[in-house]
Every structure is written in structure tokens, then in C-alpha cells.
Coordinates of C-alpha atoms and ligand atoms in Angstrom, one line a residue:
X12 CA 19.3 23.7 2.8
X13 CA 15.9 22.3 3.3
X14 CA 13.9 19.1 1.8
X15 CA 10.5 17.5 1.2
X16 CA 9.6 14.2 0.4
X17 CA 6.0 13.3 -0.2
X18 CA 4.6 10.2 0.7
X19 CA 1.3 10.4 0.1
X20 CA -0.9 12.0 -2.2
X21 CA 1.7 11.9 -5.2
X22 CA -0.2 10.2 -8.4
X23 CA -2.2 8.9 -6.2
X24 CA -5.6 11.3 -4.2
X25 CA -5.5 9.6 -0.3
X26 CA -2.6 9.1 2.0
X27 CA -1.5 12.9 2.2
X28 CA 1.7 13.3 3.9
X29 CA 4.9 15.3 3.2
X30 CA 7.8 15.6 5.1
X31 CA 9.9 18.9 5.5
X32 CA 13.1 18.9 6.6
X33 CA 15.1 21.6 7.6
X34 CA 18.3 22.8 9.9
X35 CA 17.7 19.9 11.7
X36 CA 14.1 19.7 12.5
X37 CA 11.0 18.0 11.3
X38 CA 7.4 18.1 10.4
X39 CA 4.6 16.4 8.7
X40 CA 2.5 18.4 6.8
X41 CA -1.6 15.7 6.8
X42 CA -1.0 12.0 7.8
X43 CA -3.7 10.8 5.9
X44 CA -5.2 8.0 5.5
X45 CA -4.8 5.2 2.5
X46 CA -8.4 4.9 0.4
X47 CA -9.6 2.5 -2.2
X48 CA -8.9 -0.9 -3.0
X49 CA -8.3 -3.6 -0.1
X50 CA -4.6 -3.8 -1.0
X51 CA -4.2 0.0 -1.6
X52 CA -5.4 -0.4 2.3
X53 CA -3.2 -2.7 3.7
X54 CA -0.8 -0.1 2.8
X55 CA -2.1 2.2 5.7
X56 CA -0.5 -1.1 7.8
X57 CA 3.0 -0.4 7.0
X58 CA 5.8 1.0 9.2
X59 CA 6.1 4.5 8.3
X60 CA 9.5 5.8 5.6
X61 CA 10.1 8.1 8.6
X62 CA 11.4 7.6 12.6
X63 CA 7.4 8.9 13.7
X64 CA 9.7 10.1 17.6
X65 CA 11.6 12.2 15.4
X66 CA 8.8 14.4 13.5
X67 CA 9.2 17.8 15.5
X68 CA 5.7 18.9 14.4
X69 CA 2.5 17.8 12.1
X70 CA -0.1 20.8 10.2
X71 CA -3.2 19.5 9.7
X72 CA -4.3 21.1 6.6
X73 CA -8.1 19.5 7.0
X74 CA -10.4 16.6 9.0
X75 CA -11.8 14.5 6.0
X76 CA -9.7 11.4 7.0
X77 CA -7.4 10.8 3.8
X78 CA -5.6 14.3 5.7
X79 CA -6.0 12.8 9.3
X80 CA -6.5 9.4 9.7
X81 CA -3.5 7.9 10.5
X82 CA -2.2 10.0 12.5
X83 CA -3.8 8.9 16.3
X84 CA -1.0 6.2 14.0
X85 CA 1.5 8.2 13.7
X86 CA 1.6 9.2 17.8
X87 CA 0.9 5.3 18.5
X88 CA 4.7 4.8 16.5
X89 CA 5.5 7.1 18.9
X90 CA 5.0 10.5 18.2
X91 CA 4.6 12.6 21.0
X92 CA 4.9 16.4 19.5
X93 CA 1.8 19.5 18.6
X94 CA -0.3 18.9 15.5
X95 CA -1.4 22.4 14.4
X96 CA -4.8 23.1 12.9
X97 CA -7.4 24.9 12.9
X98 CA -10.1 25.0 16.2
X99 CA -13.3 23.8 13.8
X100 CA -10.1 20.9 12.1
X101 CA -9.9 20.2 16.2
X102 CA -13.7 19.9 16.5
X103 CA -14.4 17.8 13.3
X104 CA -11.3 15.3 14.4
X105 CA -12.9 14.9 17.9
X106 CA -16.0 12.9 15.8
X107 CA -13.5 10.9 12.7
X108 CA -10.7 10.2 14.4
X109 CA -13.0 8.6 16.9
X110 CA -15.6 6.7 14.5
X111 CA -12.4 6.0 13.1
X112 CA -10.6 4.2 15.5
X113 CA -14.0 2.7 16.7
X114 CA -15.3 0.9 13.3
X115 CA -11.0 -0.8 13.4
X116 CA -11.9 -2.3 16.9
X117 CA -15.0 -3.1 16.0
X118 CA -13.6 -4.8 12.2
X119 CA -10.8 -6.3 14.0
X120 CA -12.9 -8.1 16.7
X121 CA -15.1 -9.4 13.4
X122 CA -12.1 -10.9 11.6
X123 CA -10.7 -12.2 14.9
X124 CA -13.4 -14.2 16.0
X125 CA -13.1 -15.6 11.6
X126 CA -9.5 -16.1 12.4
X127 CA -9.6 -18.2 16.3
X128 CA -12.4 -20.6 14.2
X129 CA -10.3 -21.3 11.3
X130 CA -7.3 -21.4 14.1
X131 CA -4.8 -18.5 12.4
X132 CA -3.0 -16.0 14.1
X133 CA -5.1 -13.2 15.6
X134 CA -4.4 -9.2 14.5
X135 CA -4.7 -5.6 15.3
X136 CA -6.3 -3.1 14.9
X137 CA -4.5 -0.1 13.0
X138 CA -5.2 1.7 16.2
X139 CA -7.3 2.6 19.1
X140 CA -9.8 4.3 20.7
X141 CA -6.9 5.1 23.1
X142 CA -3.9 5.9 20.9
X143 CA -7.4 8.2 19.8
X144 CA -7.5 10.1 22.6
X145 CA -4.3 10.6 22.6
X146 CA -3.9 11.7 19.4
X147 CA -6.8 14.6 20.2
X148 CA -5.1 15.5 23.2
X149 CA -1.9 16.5 21.0
X150 CA -4.3 19.1 18.4
X151 CA -3.6 22.2 19.5
X152 CA -6.2 24.9 17.6
X153 CA -5.1 27.2 16.0
X154 CA -7.3 30.6 14.4
X155 CA -7.5 31.4 11.0
X156 CA -4.4 34.2 9.3
X157 CA -3.0 34.9 12.4
X158 CA 0.6 34.4 11.6
X159 CA 2.6 32.4 14.8
X160 CA 6.2 31.6 15.5
X161 CA 5.5 27.5 16.2
X162 CA 9.6 26.8 16.7
X163 CA 12.7 28.7 16.8
X164 CA 13.3 29.4 13.3
X165 CA 9.7 27.9 11.9
X166 CA 6.6 30.3 11.6
X167 CA 3.1 29.1 10.1
X168 CA -0.7 30.9 9.8
X169 CA -3.2 29.3 8.8
X170 CA -5.5 30.5 5.3
X171 CA -9.4 29.7 4.7
X172 CA -9.6 26.7 2.2
X173 CA -13.0 26.9 1.5
X174 CA -12.9 23.1 1.4
X175 CA -15.1 21.9 4.6
X176 CA -15.6 23.6 7.4
X177 CA -11.6 24.7 9.1
X178 CA -9.7 23.5 5.9
X179 CA -6.9 24.7 5.8
X180 CA -4.2 26.5 3.3
X181 CA -0.8 26.0 5.7
X182 CA 1.3 28.7 5.2
X183 CA 5.5 27.7 6.2
X184 CA 7.9 30.3 6.2
X185 CA 11.1 28.8 7.8
X186 CA 14.6 31.3 8.1
X187 CA 18.4 28.8 8.0
X188 CA 21.0 30.5 8.3
X189 CA 19.8 34.2 7.7
X190 CA 17.9 33.0 5.2
X191 CA 13.7 32.9 5.1
X192 CA 11.9 31.0 2.8
X193 CA 8.1 30.8 2.4
X194 CA 5.7 27.6 1.9
X195 CA 2.4 27.0 0.8
X196 CA 0.9 24.2 1.6
X197 CA -3.3 23.9 -0.3
X198 CA -4.9 21.7 1.9
X199 CA -7.9 20.1 -0.3
X200 CA -9.1 23.6 -2.2
X201 CA -12.9 24.5 -1.8
X202 CA -14.6 25.8 -5.0
X203 CA -15.9 28.3 -5.9
X204 CA -19.2 30.2 -5.5
X205 CA -20.3 26.7 -3.1
X206 CA -23.5 26.3 -1.2
X207 CA -21.6 28.1 3.6
X208 CA -17.7 28.0 2.7
X209 CA -16.5 31.1 1.2
X210 CA -13.8 30.8 -1.9
X211 CA -10.1 30.2 -1.1
X212 CA -8.3 32.6 -0.1
X213 CA -5.1 33.4 -2.7
X214 CA -2.5 34.1 -1.3
X215 CA 0.3 36.4 -3.0
X216 CA 3.6 35.6 -2.0
X217 CA 5.6 31.9 -2.0
X218 CA 8.9 30.7 -2.3
X219 CA 6.9 27.6 -3.5
X220 CA 4.0 26.1 -4.0
X221 CA 2.1 22.8 -3.1
X222 CA -1.3 21.5 -4.5
X223 CA -3.5 20.0 -5.1
X224 CA -4.8 18.7 -8.8
X225 CA -7.9 16.1 -7.8
X226 CA -9.9 17.9 -10.8
X227 CA -7.1 19.3 -12.2
X228 CA -8.4 18.2 -16.1
X229 CA -12.4 18.7 -15.3
X230 CA -14.3 21.9 -15.2
X231 CA -17.3 21.4 -12.9
X232 CA -21.0 21.9 -13.8
X233 CA -22.1 26.2 -13.3
X234 CA -23.5 25.9 -9.5
X235 CA -26.6 27.8 -11.5
X236 CA -26.7 25.2 -13.6
X237 CA -26.5 21.9 -10.7
X238 CA -29.2 24.4 -8.5
X239 CA -31.7 23.8 -11.7
X240 CA -30.6 20.6 -11.8
X241 CA -32.0 19.8 -8.1
X242 CA -35.1 21.4 -8.2
X243 CA -35.6 19.2 -11.2
X244 CA -34.7 15.5 -10.6
X245 CA -37.1 17.0 -7.0
X246 CA -40.5 18.4 -9.3
X247 CA -39.9 14.9 -11.3
X248 CA -39.5 12.9 -7.7
X249 CA -42.7 13.9 -6.3
X250 CA -44.5 13.9 -9.4
X251 CA -43.8 9.8 -9.1
X252 CA -45.0 9.9 -6.1
X253 CA -42.2 8.1 -3.8
X254 CA -39.1 8.3 -1.9
X255 CA -35.7 10.6 -3.0
X256 CA -32.1 8.1 -1.3
X257 CA -29.3 10.7 -1.5
X258 CA -26.4 8.8 -0.6
X259 CA -23.8 11.4 1.1
X260 CA -20.9 12.1 2.7
X261 CA -21.1 12.9 6.6
X262 CA -18.9 15.8 6.6
X263 CA -19.3 19.5 3.9
X264 CA -22.2 18.1 1.6
X265 CA -24.7 17.1 4.1
X266 CA -24.7 20.1 5.4
X267 CA -24.4 22.4 1.7
X268 CA -27.6 19.5 1.0
X269 CA -29.3 20.6 4.2
X270 CA -28.6 25.0 3.6
X271 CA -30.0 24.2 0.1
X272 CA -32.7 22.6 0.7
X273 CA -34.0 25.5 3.7
X274 CA -32.5 28.0 1.5
X275 CA -34.5 26.6 -1.7
X276 CA -37.6 26.4 0.6
X277 CA -40.6 27.9 -1.1
X278 CA -38.7 27.4 -5.0
X279 CA -38.4 23.4 -4.8
X280 CA -41.8 23.1 -3.0
X281 CA -40.4 21.7 0.0
X282 CA -43.4 21.8 1.8
X283 CA -44.7 19.0 -0.2
X284 CA -40.8 17.0 2.0
X285 CA -40.2 15.1 5.5
X286 CA -36.0 15.0 5.1
X287 CA -35.0 12.6 6.9
X288 CA -31.6 12.6 7.8
X289 CA -29.9 9.2 8.9
X290 CA -26.7 9.4 10.0
X291 CA -25.4 10.4 13.4
X292 CA -22.1 10.7 12.2
X293 CA -23.7 13.6 9.5
X294 CA -25.5 14.4 12.2
X295 CA -22.9 15.8 14.7
X296 CA -21.0 17.1 12.0
X297 CA -23.8 19.3 11.8
X298 CA -23.9 20.4 14.8
X299 CA -19.6 21.9 14.5
X300 CA -21.2 23.2 11.0
X301 CA -24.3 25.5 13.5
X302 CA -21.0 26.0 16.3
X303 CA -19.1 28.1 14.3
X304 CA -21.0 30.0 12.6
X305 CA -18.1 32.7 11.4
X306 CA -16.4 30.5 9.5
X307 CA -19.8 31.0 6.4
X308 CA -20.1 32.7 3.6
X309 CA -21.8 36.3 3.5
X310 CA -24.6 34.6 2.4
X311 CA -24.9 31.7 4.8
X312 CA -23.9 34.4 7.4
X313 CA -27.2 36.7 6.3
X314 CA -29.3 33.2 6.3
X315 CA -28.3 32.8 9.6
X316 CA -28.2 36.1 10.9
X317 CA -32.2 36.3 9.3
X318 CA -32.7 33.6 12.3
X319 CA -32.9 31.2 9.9
X320 CA -30.5 27.6 11.3
X321 CA -29.1 27.6 8.5
X322 CA -28.7 22.9 8.4
X323 CA -32.7 22.8 9.2
X324 CA -34.7 23.0 7.5
X325 CA -38.6 23.4 8.7
X326 CA -39.5 19.2 7.4
X327 CA -36.5 17.6 8.7
X328 CA -36.1 15.3 10.8
X329 CA -33.4 13.3 12.9
X330 CA -32.8 9.7 13.2
X331 CA -29.6 8.5 15.6
X332 CA -31.4 5.4 16.8
X333 CA -31.5 2.2 14.8
X334 CA -35.1 2.0 15.6
X335 CA -35.7 5.8 14.7
X336 CA -33.1 4.4 11.1
X337 CA -36.0 1.3 10.8
X338 CA -39.0 3.3 11.1
X339 CA -38.0 5.2 7.8
X340 CA -38.3 2.2 6.1
X341 CA -42.0 1.7 6.7
X342 CA -42.5 4.9 4.9
X343 CA -43.7 4.5 0.6
X344 CA -43.6 8.8 -0.3
X345 CA -42.7 11.8 0.0
X346 CA -39.2 11.4 2.0
X347 CA -36.0 12.7 1.6
X348 CA -33.9 10.1 2.5
X349 CA -30.0 11.4 3.5
X350 CA -27.5 8.6 5.0
X351 CA -23.9 7.3 4.1
X352 CA -21.7 5.4 3.0
X353 CA -20.7 8.7 1.1
X354 CA -19.7 6.3 -2.1
X355 CA -23.0 3.5 -0.9
X356 CA -20.9 1.0 0.1
X357 CA -21.8 0.6 3.7
X358 CA -24.2 2.3 6.7
X359 CA -27.8 3.0 5.9
X360 CA -28.2 4.3 2.8
X361 CA -28.0 0.0 1.7
X362 CA -31.2 -0.5 4.2
X363 CA -32.3 2.4 2.4
X364 CA -31.9 0.8 -1.1
X365 CA -33.1 -2.3 0.0
X366 CA -36.8 -1.5 0.8
X367 CA -36.6 1.7 -2.0
X368 CA -34.8 0.7 -4.8
X369 CA -36.6 -2.0 -6.7
X370 CA -39.6 0.6 -6.6
X371 CA -39.6 2.2 -9.6
X372 CA -41.1 5.7 -8.3
X373 CA -37.7 6.2 -5.7
X374 CA -35.5 7.9 -7.3
X375 CA -31.7 8.5 -6.4
X376 CA -29.2 11.6 -6.1
X377 CA -25.1 11.1 -5.8
X378 CA -24.4 14.2 -5.3
X379 CA -20.1 13.0 -4.6
X380 CA -17.7 11.7 -6.8
X381 CA -18.6 7.4 -7.3
X382 CA -14.4 5.9 -6.8
X383 CA -14.0 2.4 -9.1
X384 CA -15.2 -0.6 -7.8
X385 CA -18.4 0.7 -5.6
X386 CA -21.6 0.1 -4.5
X387 CA -22.3 3.5 -5.9
X388 CA -20.2 3.1 -9.4
X389 CA -21.8 0.1 -10.1
X390 CA -25.5 1.9 -10.2
X391 CA -24.7 5.3 -12.0
X392 CA -22.9 2.9 -14.1
X393 CA -26.9 1.8 -15.0
X394 CA -26.5 -1.7 -13.4
X395 CA -29.8 -3.9 -13.8
X396 CA -29.4 -5.6 -10.6
X397 CA -27.3 -5.5 -7.0
X398 CA -26.2 -7.3 -4.2
X399 CA -27.3 -6.6 -1.0
X400 CA -26.1 -8.8 2.4
X401 CA -26.8 -12.3 0.2
X402 CA -29.7 -11.1 -1.4
X403 CA -30.2 -9.8 -5.3
X404 CA -32.6 -6.6 -6.1
X405 CA -33.8 -5.3 -9.1
X406 CA -32.6 -1.9 -9.2
X407 CA -36.1 0.1 -10.7
X408 CA -35.5 3.5 -9.5
X409 CA -33.9 7.0 -11.3
X410 CA -30.6 7.5 -11.1
X411 CA -29.6 11.1 -11.0
X412 CA -25.4 12.5 -10.6
X413 CA -25.2 16.0 -9.9
X414 CA -21.6 16.5 -10.5
X415 CA -21.9 20.0 -9.6
X416 CA -21.8 19.7 -5.5
X417 CA -18.0 19.2 -5.4
X418 CA -16.1 20.6 -3.0
X419 CA -13.1 20.6 -5.0
X420 CA -12.3 23.1 -7.3
X421 CA -12.0 22.4 -10.7
X422 CA -9.1 22.8 -12.8
X423 CA -10.4 26.8 -13.6
X424 CA -10.4 26.8 -9.2
X425 CA -6.6 25.9 -9.2
X426 CA -5.8 27.7 -12.9
X427 CA -7.6 31.0 -11.0
X428 CA -5.3 30.6 -7.3
X429 CA -2.0 29.5 -8.6
X430 CA -3.3 32.9 -10.5
X431 CA -2.3 34.2 -7.7
X432 CA 0.9 34.2 -6.3
X433 CA 2.4 37.4 -8.2
X434 CA 6.0 35.6 -8.5
X435 CA 4.9 32.3 -10.3
X436 CA 6.8 30.2 -7.5
X437 CA 7.7 26.5 -8.3
X438 CA 4.6 24.2 -8.6
X439 CA 4.5 21.0 -6.9
X440 CA 1.4 19.5 -8.0
X441 CA -0.3 16.8 -5.5
X442 CA -3.2 15.3 -4.2
X443 CA -4.5 13.9 -7.8
X444 CA -4.1 10.9 -10.2
X445 CA -2.0 11.1 -12.9
X446 CA -4.2 12.0 -16.0
X447 CA -5.6 15.1 -13.9
X448 CA -2.0 16.1 -12.9
X449 CA -1.0 15.9 -16.6
X450 CA -4.0 17.7 -17.5
X451 CA -3.5 20.6 -14.3
X452 CA 0.2 20.9 -15.2
X453 CA -0.6 21.5 -19.6
X454 CA -2.8 24.2 -18.5
X455 CA -0.4 26.1 -15.7
X456 CA 2.5 25.8 -18.1
X457 CA 0.2 27.1 -21.3
X458 CA -1.1 29.9 -18.7
X459 CA 0.9 31.2 -16.3
X460 CA 4.2 30.4 -18.1
X461 CA 4.9 28.2 -14.3
X462 CA 7.1 25.6 -13.2
X463 CA 6.1 22.8 -12.3
X464 CA 6.6 19.7 -10.8
X465 CA 5.4 16.6 -10.4
X466 CA 6.5 14.2 -7.4
X467 CA 6.9 10.5 -7.3
X468 CA 5.9 8.3 -4.2
X469 CA 9.3 9.0 -1.8
X470 CA 11.0 11.1 -4.4
X471 CA 12.2 13.9 -1.9
X472 CA 13.1 17.9 -3.4
X473 CA 15.0 21.3 -3.0
X474 CA 12.5 23.9 -1.5
Ligands
LIG21 ZN1 -10.5 16.6 1.5

């Protein structure tokens, strides 16, 4: 009998990791990093609740670190098999996992200097660049919509999940003792009608579905409203004469913004602005997006085929080096600055806050989720002062929240996607906080009479 166990993203939104055992074999779907408070992140160092060397293969839904970020650790601790993913996921992992290893090594070196001064025992990084190199070599890139036999009795097909470039719904067919069973893992599902990415592919057949529920209890504002809101903010920012700061995640959100600035260039009066993309990782991720026009939705493909570069509005300035980034500090008005980190806790955005946020003609636009405890969250909650490198800085800028730019399906999107299954298979909800799972489960039962399971961490279910 096949079983599935939940070792992450069960009642929380990070650390995705599901173990499937059947016919004497073990495979994982995702092996993501646990993100959040320092106590949450310390859990990444704990042993895996299975032996990595016993895992035969991994199926990776997409490149975001909460799905891919512990793969180098898995390899470091003995996993030696193939990691199947979409080819764009491979390209994005090449950037993101290297960046993660680089941060691990630098932070550990810094921490060890501190420990050495105090005479404490030295610590090891979660994984190194060498572990990441070995992981990247194990990635087996596949296209969408093609069914492969990856092992005897195990078939795999990836379908476009429409969340970020290469993001996949994983369809698995298990053959055991003459019986075929089909499991479908949603991964992260995209937001319907979002720019650039197509809508998530709907699937008709499954014996069991494992679905995300990040925004299971919420509805996003419509795209039309979101675009109008952006235009209104840019109009008012143009009148006040200052700069606009947009903290953004390097993969997904940044490309959506660049695309929208180009697409609405006339309408939004973009010729009056200079746009600065001030993030080496976002620049690299944008290059990956530019190499995969076949994965865009119809509108973005049309825009592209008209000779437009979809992520290069006419007034875009690329800022790769520290010197280029520091040069932006002297600009007093007319600049739209896109920089990381998305939740404002690190990266170059903090430098731009230091130079702008105390000016009352500055506007900050939050386009992504701001988790509890982050600097971004304090700003949207109306903080009057923030601390930057030990200095107290007044917040005089106007802070705007544009919720509609989410890369995740909302409650309606999740209900619609599940509604695509003709046989109403049992449904396991993962990747959502308890309140979101509960809200979604209620609607799924009401509208689709679905049998909904909400597993706990470590729980085993028969498939
Ligand atoms: Zn994701």
C-alpha cells in the first residue's frame, strides 16, 4: 500500500516536503527551506525525518526557496538520485540555490568570527557552494505536458501551474500489484489573469489531490482594480515630485512589475520616470524570464512578438554593482526603484529607505506579502519610525499596499482549480496557515462536496 507523509508545509506555508512510499521505494515532492522567525529557521538544521540516502528521486514543483531551498542539504546528507523539474525551474534554481549557498557561507563566516572572539565552538553552514554545485548537476529538466516513465511503475507529467516561470503541477501515476493510482500535487498555483504567466492548467482526473491553500480564506482585488490603483499611486507620486520605492521579490513579482510598466507605458505616464532595477539577483532572474517566451501567456507573447522586450521598458536602468546602486542615492525625484528584499529585512531596499523614507514626497508601494515581524509589516502597520543600522529614521513617506499583485491563487482560484477534477477526488490541503486551510475546507465541502483532509506535521496517509 502506498503512503504519503507530510514533513513540512502542513499547517504552515514554508518548508514544503512530502514523502511518498510505494512498492519498496521512496520519492519526495519538494524539499523546501523553513522560513520565518529565527526559531523556525533553526529547524532547517535538524536531521531529516527519513534517511536521505534512501530517497530514490525528487520531484520539484518550482524554484522558490520554500520548495527548493533544502535540496543542497539533502544532497549533503546523502541523497544521490535525480531531481526532476521543469527546465525553467532548473535555470532559476541555478541563481537561487547559489545565492542561498553564498549567504549561508558568508553568514556562517561572520558568526564564526564572533564565536571565535568569545571562545565558543564554531558552527557549520547549512550547506556550501560545493553542495549546491552537486545539487544543480542532479537536476533533470523536463518540458510541460509530456508523460515520462521515470522508474519502473512510476510515471510523471508536469503541467503549468502559472505561479512563476517553470512552476509545475506534478501528476504522478503509481503502478503497484497491477493497480494504477494517480496523485496530483498542485505546488503553488498562480493567480488567474496575472501578467506574464498563463492561468494554472486544470486537470480532470486524479485519485487523490494535494493542493496548496496559502490564500484559502481570502479573495484578491480584481486585476482591473489593481492596475487602476497603481496608476493612481503613480499619478499622485508624480505630483509630489519624489521617488517611488518598490520592495520586490527577485523572481516573479519583479518581472510582473517590469512587464506592467512597459505594457502601460503611455497610460501610466512612464516617460516621466526613470526605473531602476537595483538587485543583481532580480536582474539575473529577469534574464531567465527573457529566455523563455514560450512560457508566457497569450498577451505577453503578443507583446513580445510585436518586437517589444517584455521586461525592458524604455526608461529602465540596470544597477548591478554597489557603485551603481550608491549612485541612485543622489536622485531626489522621478525615480522608481525596485530592490530587494521583498519584505524589507535585507538587501538594497534598506539603503533606499535611508535616503528617501523620511521625505514626505516619497512613496513606497508594497506589492508582496509582508510576514509578521518583518520591517515591511511594520511599515504597512503605520510605523512612524524605523531602525536602520542602529539609527532611528522618521517615516514621512506614503506607504501603499497593492494586494492584487499576488502570485498565488485566491480562494476562488483554488475552488475553480479543484472544480476541474471531474470525479471529485479526496483532497489534502497543505501550504497554508490553519485559518486559511479551515476557510478553504469549508467552501470546498459546501461547493464541491469534497472530502477534505488537513494533515498534521509527520502524519501518514494511505493513498
Ligand atoms: Zn512559490
